[in-house]
Amino acid sequence: MRKKVTVVGGGFVGSTTAQRIVDLELADVVLTDILDGPPAGKALDMLEATPITKSDAKVTGISTASGDYKETANSDIVVVTAGFPRKPGMSRDDLLKANYDVIKVVVEQVAKYSPNAILIMVTNPLDAMVQAAYKVSGFSKNRVMGMAGVLDSARMSSFIATELNVSVENVNSFVLGGHGDDMVPLPRYSTVAGIPLPDLLTADRIASIVERTRKGGIEIVNLLKTGSAYYAPSAAVTEMIEAILKDKMKILPCAAYLEGEYGIKGLFAGVPVKLGALGVEQIIEIKLTADEQAAFNKSAASVRELVTILGVQ
Ligand code: 2OP
């Protein structure tokens, strides 16, 4: 039997994620939205492309306006993209309460119908939404995670590849911490064909790449004027889905629940994890310098502030 992935939220992030899953024939997809019509229309449009893309994955779109999530039952993975996107001038944190109200209802429903699913949160502010989803779902910590590090690392890699005029395939970037302005890109652990970045670029150039990575999301928001990024976010979440469904044991940076790792307890934050069939199979701990640990602590403190406001600490 084919795997089943539910994508909650039929906006740009959700629908491009659904499209990528279907095109790669990773799983059958249910795309949901509170709107009536658009999810069904987008899903049908995607399905009609499958003879050309040669995918036998099935995709359906449903409205959850009535609160009925039964079509999502027995999903292997549920990706939650539902929520309000940022507008120019807004930080991810500005979305806190509004998006908490959205994801609370969604997570209660999907957890009821797919009690064994793995939950991947995409809604912002990411780390706080993952923590809320963890509390609301009651799922074990290995089955709840957030997509952010893959996206932030991909952004950093694309900037490095452009700067050095090398293939993106040569670049491996490393970003830790929360998916906010305090995220922690680590040049020391970022490599080009195995060569550490500080051996290839001046400190000034690295600092400017680090800063652009931190502001990667808002750079797109300001250009789009309405809505936020979706091509890179959907590619990032699809890489996580593929690692889980194919049990690849792939090390990717994701928001995972820390219980003492990196000196942080009882909080989701972006760290390298091994992704396989059970979800987060292992958290990989690396040694940080005092400065890097201080930056990580600052980023985690920002996340803790938000989860405390929501009461999901
Ligand atoms: C971003 O960084 C939407 O948070 C997402 O683009």
Coordinates of C-alpha atoms and ligand atoms in Angstrom, one line a residue:
M1 CA 0.0 0.0 0.0
R2 CA 1.3 3.5 -0.8
K3 CA 2.1 5.8 2.0
K4 CA -0.3 8.7 2.8
V5 CA 0.7 12.3 3.6
T6 CA -1.8 14.9 4.6
V7 CA -0.8 18.5 4.0
V8 CA -2.9 20.9 6.0
G9 CA -3.2 24.4 4.5
G10 CA -3.7 24.8 0.7
G11 CA -1.8 28.1 0.4
F12 CA 1.4 28.4 -1.6
V13 CA 3.6 26.4 0.9
G14 CA 1.0 23.6 1.3
S15 CA 0.2 23.3 -2.4
T16 CA 3.8 23.3 -3.6
T17 CA 4.6 20.7 -1.0
A18 CA 1.7 18.5 -2.2
Q19 CA 2.9 19.0 -5.8
R20 CA 6.5 18.0 -4.9
I21 CA 5.4 14.9 -3.0
V22 CA 3.1 13.8 -5.9
D23 CA 5.7 14.5 -8.6
L24 CA 8.3 12.5 -6.7
E25 CA 5.7 9.7 -6.2
L26 CA 6.6 9.6 -2.5
A27 CA 3.0 9.1 -1.2
D28 CA -0.7 9.7 -1.9
V29 CA -1.6 13.2 -0.7
V30 CA -4.6 14.8 1.0
L31 CA -4.5 18.5 0.7
T32 CA -6.8 20.3 3.1
D33 CA -7.9 23.9 3.6
I34 CA -10.7 25.7 5.3
L35 CA -11.7 27.2 1.9
D36 CA -14.2 25.2 0.0
G37 CA -13.2 24.5 -3.6
P38 CA -9.6 25.6 -3.9
P39 CA -8.0 22.5 -2.3
A40 CA -10.1 20.3 -4.5
G41 CA -9.3 22.3 -7.6
K42 CA -5.6 22.4 -6.9
A43 CA -5.5 18.7 -6.1
L44 CA -7.4 17.8 -9.3
D45 CA -5.1 20.1 -11.3
M46 CA -2.1 18.2 -9.8
L47 CA -3.7 14.8 -10.5
E48 CA -4.2 15.8 -14.1
A49 CA -0.5 16.5 -14.4
T50 CA 0.5 12.9 -13.3
P51 CA 0.2 11.3 -16.7
I52 CA 2.9 13.8 -17.9
T53 CA 5.1 13.6 -14.8
K54 CA 4.6 9.8 -14.8
S55 CA 3.5 9.6 -11.1
D56 CA 0.9 7.1 -9.9
A57 CA 0.5 9.0 -6.6
K58 CA -3.1 10.1 -5.9
V59 CA -4.0 13.5 -4.6
T60 CA -7.3 14.8 -3.3
G61 CA -8.2 18.1 -1.9
I62 CA -10.8 18.6 0.8
S63 CA -12.3 21.5 2.8
T64 CA -12.2 21.2 6.5
A65 CA -14.5 24.2 7.0
S66 CA -17.0 21.9 8.7
G67 CA -14.3 20.7 11.1
D68 CA -14.4 17.2 9.4
Y69 CA -10.9 15.7 9.1
K70 CA -11.9 12.1 8.5
E71 CA -10.4 12.0 4.9
T72 CA -7.0 12.5 6.5
A73 CA -7.3 9.3 8.6
N74 CA -4.4 7.0 8.9
S75 CA -1.8 9.4 7.4
D76 CA 1.8 8.4 7.8
I77 CA 2.9 12.0 7.9
V78 CA 0.9 15.2 8.5
V79 CA 2.5 18.4 7.5
V80 CA 0.9 21.5 9.0
T81 CA 1.4 24.7 6.9
A82 CA -1.9 26.3 8.0
G83 CA -1.8 29.8 9.4
F84 CA -1.3 33.4 8.5
P85 CA 1.9 34.3 6.6
R86 CA 4.0 37.4 7.4
K87 CA 3.5 40.7 5.7
P88 CA 6.3 43.3 5.2
G89 CA 7.2 44.8 8.5
M90 CA 6.1 41.7 10.5
S91 CA 8.4 39.4 12.4
R92 CA 7.6 35.7 12.6
D93 CA 6.8 36.2 16.2
D94 CA 4.0 38.7 15.4
L95 CA 2.0 35.7 14.2
L96 CA 2.2 33.9 17.5
K97 CA -1.4 34.0 19.0
A98 CA -3.3 34.0 15.7
N99 CA -1.4 31.0 14.4
Y100 CA -1.6 29.1 17.7
D101 CA -5.4 29.3 17.5
V102 CA -5.2 27.8 14.0
I103 CA -2.8 25.0 14.7
K104 CA -4.4 24.0 18.0
V105 CA -7.6 23.0 16.2
V106 CA -5.7 21.4 13.3
V107 CA -3.4 19.3 15.5
E108 CA -6.3 18.1 17.8
Q109 CA -8.1 16.8 14.7
V110 CA -5.2 15.3 12.8
A111 CA -4.0 13.6 15.9
K112 CA -7.5 12.1 16.5
Y113 CA -7.6 10.6 12.9
S114 CA -4.0 9.7 12.5
P115 CA -2.8 8.8 16.0
N116 CA 0.4 7.1 14.7
A117 CA 1.4 9.8 12.3
I118 CA 4.6 11.9 12.3
L119 CA 3.8 15.6 12.6
I120 CA 6.0 18.1 10.7
M121 CA 5.2 21.7 11.6
V122 CA 5.8 24.5 9.1
T123 CA 3.6 27.3 10.5
N124 CA 5.4 30.3 12.0
P125 CA 6.7 31.2 14.5
L126 CA 8.1 27.8 13.9
D127 CA 9.7 26.6 17.1
A128 CA 6.8 27.7 19.3
M129 CA 4.3 26.1 17.0
V130 CA 6.1 22.8 17.1
Q131 CA 6.2 23.0 20.9
A132 CA 2.4 23.7 20.9
A133 CA 1.8 20.8 18.5
Y134 CA 3.8 18.5 20.8
K135 CA 1.7 19.4 23.8
V136 CA -1.6 19.4 22.0
S137 CA -1.0 16.1 20.1
G138 CA 0.4 14.2 23.1
F139 CA 2.6 12.4 20.5
S140 CA 6.0 11.1 21.5
K141 CA 8.9 13.5 20.9
N142 CA 10.3 11.5 18.0
R143 CA 7.1 12.0 16.1
V144 CA 6.9 15.8 16.3
M145 CA 9.3 18.1 14.5
G146 CA 9.6 21.4 12.7
M147 CA 10.9 22.3 9.3
A148 CA 13.3 25.2 9.4
G149 CA 16.9 24.2 9.5
V150 CA 16.8 22.5 6.1
L151 CA 15.4 25.8 4.7
D152 CA 17.9 28.1 6.4
S153 CA 20.8 25.8 5.5
A154 CA 19.7 25.7 1.9
R155 CA 19.5 29.5 1.8
M156 CA 23.0 29.7 3.2
S157 CA 24.3 27.1 0.7
S158 CA 22.7 28.9 -2.2
F159 CA 24.4 32.2 -1.1
I160 CA 27.8 30.4 -0.7
A161 CA 27.5 28.6 -4.1
T162 CA 26.7 32.0 -5.8
E163 CA 29.6 33.8 -4.0
L164 CA 32.2 31.1 -4.9
N165 CA 30.7 30.2 -8.3
V166 CA 30.6 26.5 -7.5
S167 CA 27.9 23.9 -7.7
V168 CA 25.3 23.9 -5.0
E169 CA 26.0 20.2 -4.7
N170 CA 29.5 21.0 -3.3
V171 CA 28.1 23.1 -0.5
N172 CA 26.9 21.8 2.9
S173 CA 25.7 24.5 5.3
F174 CA 25.0 24.2 9.0
V175 CA 22.4 26.3 10.8
L176 CA 21.4 25.7 14.4
G177 CA 18.9 27.3 16.8
G178 CA 15.4 28.7 16.3
H179 CA 13.9 29.8 13.0
G180 CA 14.1 33.4 13.9
D181 CA 16.4 36.4 13.6
D182 CA 18.6 34.8 16.3
M183 CA 19.2 31.6 14.3
V184 CA 22.8 30.4 14.5
P185 CA 24.6 29.8 11.1
L186 CA 27.9 28.0 11.8
P187 CA 30.5 28.8 9.2
R188 CA 33.0 26.5 10.9
Y189 CA 30.8 23.5 10.2
S190 CA 29.8 24.7 6.7
T191 CA 31.9 23.2 3.9
V192 CA 32.5 23.4 0.2
A193 CA 33.7 20.0 -1.2
G194 CA 34.7 19.2 2.4
I195 CA 36.7 22.4 2.8
P196 CA 35.6 24.5 5.8
L197 CA 34.1 27.9 4.8
P198 CA 36.6 30.0 6.8
D199 CA 39.4 28.5 4.5
L200 CA 37.7 29.9 1.4
L201 CA 36.1 33.2 2.3
T202 CA 37.2 36.3 4.3
A203 CA 35.6 36.9 7.7
D204 CA 33.7 39.9 6.1
R205 CA 32.2 37.9 3.3
I206 CA 31.2 35.1 5.7
A207 CA 29.6 37.7 8.1
S208 CA 27.5 39.1 5.2
I209 CA 26.4 35.6 4.2
V210 CA 25.5 34.8 7.8
E211 CA 23.4 38.0 8.0
R212 CA 21.7 37.4 4.7
T213 CA 20.8 33.8 5.9
R214 CA 19.3 35.2 9.1
K215 CA 17.2 37.6 7.1
G216 CA 16.5 35.1 4.3
G217 CA 12.7 34.9 5.0
I218 CA 12.1 38.6 5.3
E219 CA 14.1 39.3 2.1
I220 CA 11.5 37.2 0.2
V221 CA 8.5 38.7 2.1
N222 CA 9.7 42.2 1.1
L223 CA 10.0 41.2 -2.5
L224 CA 6.7 39.3 -2.8
K225 CA 4.8 42.1 -0.9
T226 CA 2.0 39.7 -0.2
G227 CA 2.8 36.3 1.3
S228 CA 6.1 34.6 2.2
A229 CA 8.5 32.1 0.6
Y230 CA 7.2 28.8 -0.7
Y231 CA 9.5 27.2 -3.3
A232 CA 12.4 26.7 -0.9
P233 CA 10.2 25.9 2.2
S234 CA 8.3 23.2 0.2
A235 CA 11.5 21.7 -1.1
A236 CA 12.8 21.6 2.5
V237 CA 9.8 19.9 4.0
T238 CA 9.8 17.4 1.1
E239 CA 13.4 16.4 1.8
M240 CA 12.3 15.6 5.4
I241 CA 9.3 13.6 4.2
E242 CA 11.5 11.6 1.8
A243 CA 14.0 10.9 4.5
I244 CA 11.2 9.5 6.8
L245 CA 9.2 7.6 4.2
K246 CA 12.4 6.0 2.8
D247 CA 13.8 5.4 6.3
K248 CA 17.0 7.0 5.0
M249 CA 18.6 7.8 8.4
K250 CA 19.5 11.2 6.9
I251 CA 21.1 13.8 9.1
L252 CA 19.2 17.1 8.6
P253 CA 18.8 20.2 10.8
C254 CA 15.2 20.2 12.2
A255 CA 13.4 21.6 15.2
A256 CA 13.5 18.7 17.7
Y257 CA 12.6 18.4 21.4
L258 CA 15.7 18.8 23.6
E259 CA 16.0 17.2 26.9
G260 CA 19.4 18.3 28.0
E261 CA 21.1 18.2 24.6
Y262 CA 23.0 21.4 23.9
G263 CA 22.3 22.3 27.5
I264 CA 18.6 23.0 26.8
K265 CA 15.8 21.2 28.5
G266 CA 12.1 20.9 27.6
L267 CA 12.2 23.0 24.4
F268 CA 12.2 22.6 20.6
A269 CA 15.1 24.1 18.8
G270 CA 16.9 23.5 15.5
V271 CA 19.6 20.8 15.8
P272 CA 21.0 18.2 13.5
V273 CA 18.9 15.0 13.8
K274 CA 18.8 11.6 12.1
L275 CA 15.5 11.2 10.2
G276 CA 14.2 7.8 9.6
A277 CA 11.0 5.7 9.7
L278 CA 10.4 6.6 13.4
G279 CA 10.9 10.3 12.8
V280 CA 13.6 11.8 14.9
E281 CA 15.7 8.7 15.4
Q282 CA 18.6 10.5 17.1
I283 CA 19.7 14.0 18.0
I284 CA 23.3 14.6 16.9
E285 CA 25.3 16.7 19.4
I286 CA 28.3 18.6 18.2
K287 CA 30.8 20.5 20.2
L288 CA 30.2 24.3 20.2
T289 CA 32.7 27.0 21.0
A290 CA 31.7 29.4 23.9
D291 CA 30.5 32.0 21.4
E292 CA 28.5 29.5 19.4
Q293 CA 26.9 28.1 22.6
A294 CA 26.1 31.6 23.7
A295 CA 24.4 32.3 20.4
F296 CA 22.5 29.1 20.6
N297 CA 21.4 29.9 24.2
K298 CA 20.1 33.3 23.0
S299 CA 18.1 31.7 20.2
A300 CA 16.6 29.1 22.6
A301 CA 15.8 31.9 25.1
S302 CA 13.7 33.7 22.3
V303 CA 11.8 30.4 21.7
R304 CA 11.2 29.9 25.4
E305 CA 9.8 33.4 25.7
L306 CA 7.2 32.6 23.0
V307 CA 6.2 29.2 24.4
T308 CA 5.8 30.8 27.9
I309 CA 3.4 33.4 26.4
L310 CA 1.4 30.5 24.9
G311 CA 1.5 28.4 28.1
V312 CA 2.9 25.4 26.3
Q313 CA 6.3 25.2 28.1
Ligands
2OP1 C1 10.7 31.7 5.7 O1 11.7 31.7 6.3 C2 8.3 31.3 5.8 O2 9.6 31.3 7.7 C3 9.5 31.0 6.4 O3 10.6 32.0 4.5

